Short mmCIF file of C-alpha atoms in Angstrom, two decimals:
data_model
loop_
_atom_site.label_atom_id
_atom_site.label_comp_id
_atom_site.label_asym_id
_atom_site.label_seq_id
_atom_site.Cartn_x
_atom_site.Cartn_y
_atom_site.Cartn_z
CA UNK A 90 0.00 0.00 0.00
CA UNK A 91 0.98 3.45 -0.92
CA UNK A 92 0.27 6.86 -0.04
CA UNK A 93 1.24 8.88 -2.96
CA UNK A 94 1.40 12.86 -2.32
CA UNK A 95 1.58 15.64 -4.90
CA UNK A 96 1.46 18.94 -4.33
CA UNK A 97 -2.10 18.92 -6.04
CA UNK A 98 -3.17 15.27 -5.45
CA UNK A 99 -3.28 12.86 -2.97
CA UNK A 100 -4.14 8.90 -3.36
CA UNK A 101 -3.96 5.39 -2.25
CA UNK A 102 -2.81 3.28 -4.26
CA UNK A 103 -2.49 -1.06 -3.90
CA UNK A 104 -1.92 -3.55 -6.48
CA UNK A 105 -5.60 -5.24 -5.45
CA UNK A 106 -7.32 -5.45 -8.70
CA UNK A 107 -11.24 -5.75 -6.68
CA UNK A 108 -12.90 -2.81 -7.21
CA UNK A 109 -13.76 -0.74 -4.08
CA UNK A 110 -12.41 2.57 -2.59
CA UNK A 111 -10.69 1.48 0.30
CA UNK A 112 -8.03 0.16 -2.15
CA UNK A 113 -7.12 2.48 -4.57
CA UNK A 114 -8.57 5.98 -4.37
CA UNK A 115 -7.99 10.01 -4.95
CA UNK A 116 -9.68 11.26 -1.78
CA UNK A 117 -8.27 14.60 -2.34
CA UNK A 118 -7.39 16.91 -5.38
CA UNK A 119 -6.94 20.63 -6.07
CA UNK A 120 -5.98 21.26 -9.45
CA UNK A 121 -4.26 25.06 -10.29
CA UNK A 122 -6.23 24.11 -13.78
CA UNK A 123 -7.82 22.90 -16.02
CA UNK A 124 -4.00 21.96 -18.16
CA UNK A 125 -3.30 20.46 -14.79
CA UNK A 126 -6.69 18.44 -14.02
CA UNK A 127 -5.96 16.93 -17.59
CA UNK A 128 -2.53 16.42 -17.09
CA UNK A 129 -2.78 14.85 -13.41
CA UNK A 130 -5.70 12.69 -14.92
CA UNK A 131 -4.63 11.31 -17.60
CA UNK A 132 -1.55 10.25 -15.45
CA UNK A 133 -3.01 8.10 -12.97
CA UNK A 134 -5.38 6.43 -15.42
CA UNK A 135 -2.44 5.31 -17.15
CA UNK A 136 -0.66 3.99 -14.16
CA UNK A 137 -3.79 2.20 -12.75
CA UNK A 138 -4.32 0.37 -16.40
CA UNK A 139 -0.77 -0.27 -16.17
CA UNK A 140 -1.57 -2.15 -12.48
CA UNK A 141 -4.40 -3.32 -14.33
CA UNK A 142 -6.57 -2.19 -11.12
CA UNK A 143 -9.64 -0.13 -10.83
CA UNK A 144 -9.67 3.60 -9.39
CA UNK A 145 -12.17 5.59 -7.24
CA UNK A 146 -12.02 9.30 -7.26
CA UNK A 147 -13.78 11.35 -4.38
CA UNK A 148 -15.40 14.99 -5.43
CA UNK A 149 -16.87 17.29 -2.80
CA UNK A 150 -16.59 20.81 -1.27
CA UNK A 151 -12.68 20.45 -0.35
CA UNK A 152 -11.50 19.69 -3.99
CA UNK A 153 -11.25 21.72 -6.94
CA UNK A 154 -11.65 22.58 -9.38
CA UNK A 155 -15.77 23.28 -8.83
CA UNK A 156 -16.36 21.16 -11.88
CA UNK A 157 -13.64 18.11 -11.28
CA UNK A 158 -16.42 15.48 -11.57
CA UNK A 159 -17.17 16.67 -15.54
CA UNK A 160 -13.20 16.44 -16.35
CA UNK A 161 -13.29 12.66 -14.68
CA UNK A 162 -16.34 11.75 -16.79
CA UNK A 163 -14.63 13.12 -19.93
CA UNK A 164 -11.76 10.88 -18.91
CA UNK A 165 -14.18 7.63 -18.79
CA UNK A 166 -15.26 7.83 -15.19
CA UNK A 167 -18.65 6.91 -13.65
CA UNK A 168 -20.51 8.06 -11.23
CA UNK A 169 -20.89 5.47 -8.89
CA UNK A 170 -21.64 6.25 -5.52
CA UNK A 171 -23.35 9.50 -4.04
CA UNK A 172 -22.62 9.94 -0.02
CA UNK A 173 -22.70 12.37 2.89
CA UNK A 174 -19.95 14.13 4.56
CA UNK A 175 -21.66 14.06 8.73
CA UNK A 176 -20.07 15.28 11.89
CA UNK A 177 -20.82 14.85 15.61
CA UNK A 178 -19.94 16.54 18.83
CA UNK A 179 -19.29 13.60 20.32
CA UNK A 180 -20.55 15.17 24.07
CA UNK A 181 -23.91 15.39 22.58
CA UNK A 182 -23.95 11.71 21.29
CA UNK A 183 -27.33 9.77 21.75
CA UNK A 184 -26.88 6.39 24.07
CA UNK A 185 -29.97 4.85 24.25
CA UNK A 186 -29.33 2.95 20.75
CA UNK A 187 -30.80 -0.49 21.81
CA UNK A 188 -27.84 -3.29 22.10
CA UNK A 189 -29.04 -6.37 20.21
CA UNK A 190 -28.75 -8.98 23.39
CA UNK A 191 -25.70 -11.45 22.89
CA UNK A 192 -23.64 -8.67 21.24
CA UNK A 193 -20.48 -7.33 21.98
CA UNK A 194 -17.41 -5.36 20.89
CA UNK A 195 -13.87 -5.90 20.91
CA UNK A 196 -10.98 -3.53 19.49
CA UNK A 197 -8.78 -5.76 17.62
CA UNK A 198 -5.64 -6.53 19.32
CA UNK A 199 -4.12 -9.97 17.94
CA UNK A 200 -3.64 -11.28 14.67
CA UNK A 201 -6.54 -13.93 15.16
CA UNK A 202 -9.06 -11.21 15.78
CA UNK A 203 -7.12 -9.23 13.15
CA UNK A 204 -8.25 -12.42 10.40
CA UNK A 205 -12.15 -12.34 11.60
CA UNK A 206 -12.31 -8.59 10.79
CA UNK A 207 -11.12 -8.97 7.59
CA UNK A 208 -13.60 -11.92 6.87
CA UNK A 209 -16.37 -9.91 7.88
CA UNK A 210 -15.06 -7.13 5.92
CA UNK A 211 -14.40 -8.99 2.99
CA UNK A 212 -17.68 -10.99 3.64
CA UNK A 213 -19.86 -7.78 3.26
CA UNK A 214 -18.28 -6.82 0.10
CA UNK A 215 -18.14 -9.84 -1.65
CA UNK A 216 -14.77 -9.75 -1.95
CA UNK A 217 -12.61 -13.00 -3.29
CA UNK A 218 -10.61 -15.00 -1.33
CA UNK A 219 -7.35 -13.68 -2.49
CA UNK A 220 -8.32 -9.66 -2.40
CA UNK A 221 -8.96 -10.91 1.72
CA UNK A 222 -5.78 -12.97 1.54
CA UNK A 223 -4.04 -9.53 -0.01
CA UNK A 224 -5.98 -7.54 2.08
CA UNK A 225 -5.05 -9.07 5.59
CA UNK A 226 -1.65 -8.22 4.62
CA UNK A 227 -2.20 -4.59 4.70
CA UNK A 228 -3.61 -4.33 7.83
CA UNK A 229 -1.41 -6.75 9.24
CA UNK A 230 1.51 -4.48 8.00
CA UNK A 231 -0.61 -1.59 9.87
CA UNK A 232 0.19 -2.79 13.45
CA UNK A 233 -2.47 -3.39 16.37
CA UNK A 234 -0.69 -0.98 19.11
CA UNK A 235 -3.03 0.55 21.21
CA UNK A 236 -1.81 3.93 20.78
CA UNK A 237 -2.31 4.23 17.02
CA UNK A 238 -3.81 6.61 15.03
CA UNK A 239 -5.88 3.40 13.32
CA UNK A 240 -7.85 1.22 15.61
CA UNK A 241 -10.81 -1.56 14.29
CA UNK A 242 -13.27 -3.03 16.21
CA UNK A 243 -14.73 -6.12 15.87
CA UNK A 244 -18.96 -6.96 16.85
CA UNK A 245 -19.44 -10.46 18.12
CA UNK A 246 -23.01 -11.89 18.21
CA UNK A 247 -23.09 -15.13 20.68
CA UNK A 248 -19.43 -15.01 19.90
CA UNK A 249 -19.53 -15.24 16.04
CA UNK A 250 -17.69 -11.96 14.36
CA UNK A 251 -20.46 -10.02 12.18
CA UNK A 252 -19.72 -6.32 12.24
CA UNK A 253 -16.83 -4.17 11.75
CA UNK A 254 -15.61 -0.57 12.28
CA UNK A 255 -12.26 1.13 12.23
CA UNK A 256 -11.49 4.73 14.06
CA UNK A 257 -8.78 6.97 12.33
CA UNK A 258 -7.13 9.60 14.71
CA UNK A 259 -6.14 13.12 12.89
CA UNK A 260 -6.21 16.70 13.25
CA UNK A 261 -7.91 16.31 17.01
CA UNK A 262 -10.87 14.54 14.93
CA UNK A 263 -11.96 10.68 14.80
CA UNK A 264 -12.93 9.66 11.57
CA UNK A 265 -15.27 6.44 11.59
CA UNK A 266 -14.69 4.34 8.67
CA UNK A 267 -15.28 0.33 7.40
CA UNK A 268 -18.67 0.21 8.78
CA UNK A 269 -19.83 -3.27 7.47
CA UNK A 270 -22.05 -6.38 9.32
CA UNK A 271 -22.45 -9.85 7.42
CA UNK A 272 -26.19 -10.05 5.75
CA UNK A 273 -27.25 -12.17 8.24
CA UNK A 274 -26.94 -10.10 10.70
CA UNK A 275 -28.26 -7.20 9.71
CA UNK A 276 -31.31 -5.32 10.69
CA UNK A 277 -30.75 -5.84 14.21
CA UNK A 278 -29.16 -2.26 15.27
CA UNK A 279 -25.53 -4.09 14.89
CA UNK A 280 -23.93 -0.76 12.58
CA UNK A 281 -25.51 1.44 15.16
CA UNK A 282 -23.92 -0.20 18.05
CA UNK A 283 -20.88 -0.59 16.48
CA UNK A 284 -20.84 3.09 15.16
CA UNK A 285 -21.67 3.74 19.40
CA UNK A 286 -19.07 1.69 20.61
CA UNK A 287 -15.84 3.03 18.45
CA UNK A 288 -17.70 6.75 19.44
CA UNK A 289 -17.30 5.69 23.07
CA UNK A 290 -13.88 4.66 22.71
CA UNK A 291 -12.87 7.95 20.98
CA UNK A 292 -14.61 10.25 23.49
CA UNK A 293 -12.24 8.00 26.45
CA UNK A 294 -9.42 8.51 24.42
CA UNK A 295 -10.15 12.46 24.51
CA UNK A 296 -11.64 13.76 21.34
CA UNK A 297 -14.43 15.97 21.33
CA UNK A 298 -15.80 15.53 17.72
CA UNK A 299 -15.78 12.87 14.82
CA UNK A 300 -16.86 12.47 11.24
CA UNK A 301 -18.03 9.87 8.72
CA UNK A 302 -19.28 9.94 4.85
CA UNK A 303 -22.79 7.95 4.77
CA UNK A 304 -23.96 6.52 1.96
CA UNK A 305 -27.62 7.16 1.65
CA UNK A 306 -28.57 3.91 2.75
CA UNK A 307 -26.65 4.61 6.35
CA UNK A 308 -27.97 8.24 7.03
CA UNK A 309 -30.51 7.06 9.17
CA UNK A 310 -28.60 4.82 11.39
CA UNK A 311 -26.02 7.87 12.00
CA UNK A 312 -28.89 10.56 12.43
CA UNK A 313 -30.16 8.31 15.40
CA UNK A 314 -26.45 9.06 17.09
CA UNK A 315 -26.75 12.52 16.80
CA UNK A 316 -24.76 13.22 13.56
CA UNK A 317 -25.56 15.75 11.44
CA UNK A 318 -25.01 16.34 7.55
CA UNK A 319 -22.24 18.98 6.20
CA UNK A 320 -21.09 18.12 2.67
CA UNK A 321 -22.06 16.09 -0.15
CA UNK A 322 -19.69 13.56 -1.87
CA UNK A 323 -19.47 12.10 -5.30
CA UNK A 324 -17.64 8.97 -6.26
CA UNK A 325 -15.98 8.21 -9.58
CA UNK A 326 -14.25 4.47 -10.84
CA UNK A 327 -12.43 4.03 -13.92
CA UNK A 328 -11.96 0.52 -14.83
CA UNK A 329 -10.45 -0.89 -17.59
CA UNK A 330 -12.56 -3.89 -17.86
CA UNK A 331 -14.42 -6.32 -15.97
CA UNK A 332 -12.92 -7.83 -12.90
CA UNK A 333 -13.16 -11.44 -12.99
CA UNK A 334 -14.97 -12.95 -8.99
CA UNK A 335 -13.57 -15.93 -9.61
#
């Protein structure tokens, strides 16, 4: 995994072919022009059909140019994904959200736990065995210390791992991120009281106020905590063909 940083774009970038944004993405961009938007573009489309991997390109209120989502569609992009940017003051955080009963939370802090939270993760998104295989091998490479800046939690129901969540530490912010629970599982409160739990742990740990980007399907669940809406996102993948599940 790399974090590549320009002085007018930032990305991810792995050599994991599956195609979802927590593998290879441009979260952040803020082109001088439009020379430069073309430029920078056409760049990293070349290197990702070089990696022969799939891309995912973030728009909203902290990129620019104002119009960045037409120049990736001229480029072959689609719109893919439309999400929220939400924040919460974490003091005024609602925590009555009903606890299904034989659930539970665990941060992840060994390398077994470390496997189940990647199952469920890759479980959720329907991911192959070898992106999880690849995948485990990131976060493995991440570290479990206590005292990160990156800490996942995994849900248990009657002791089987369902539900995920990780907490990123920056800029006197948590950011709440890899939200997912197995289909089985789901419709039982389990995102909301994982969402509650990795809140809890962040207001221990000291910080006053944390953020999230919903996907409309989530808004409610993170409405019922007490976040509110700020920003809206669009997502953009360029592929160069169709990635083979098998």
């Amino acid at each position: 995994m790399e974090i590549i940083r320009e002085a007018e774009l930032m990305r991810l970038r792995t050599e994991i072919p599956f195609p979802h944004y927590i593998f290879n993405v441009a979260p952040t961009a803020n082109f001088s022009s439009p020379e430069s938007a073309h430029a920078h573009i056409c760049s990293v489309i070349e290197d990702t059909r070089t990696r022969g991997t799939t891309l995912f390109w973030s728009v909203g209120p902290t990129t620019s140019p104002m119009d960045l989502g037409y120049y990736l569609e001229a480029h072959g992009f689609e719109q893919v994904m439309r999400c929220t940017g939400m924040t919460i003051d974490i003091s005024l955080l609602r925590e009555e959200a009903p606890v299904p009963s034989g659930f539970t939370v665990e941060r992840v802090t060994n390398n077994s736990r470390l496997n189940q939270f990647v199952d469920v993760l890759a479980e959720n998104s329907q991911m192959p065995r070898a992106t999880a295989e690849a995948m485990h091998k990131i976060e493995a490479s991440l570290g479990l210390d206590q005292n990160s800046p990156r800490q996942r939690y995994l849900g248990l129901w009657h002791g089987e791992p369902v539900a995920t969540t990780t907490l990123f530490f920056g800029a006197g912010v948590a950011g709440i991120y890899h939200v997912a629970t197995v289909p089985q599982a789901r419709g039982y409160g389990i995102a909301s009281a994982m969402s509650l739990s990795a809140l809890q742990d962040a207001r221990w740990r000291g910080y006053r106020h944390a953020t999230l980007i919903a996907t409309p399907q989530g808004q409610s669940v993170y409405r019922r905590l007490g976040f509110q809406p700020r920003a809206e996102y669009n997502v953009y993948m360029w592929t160069a063909g169709t990635f083979n599940h098998g």
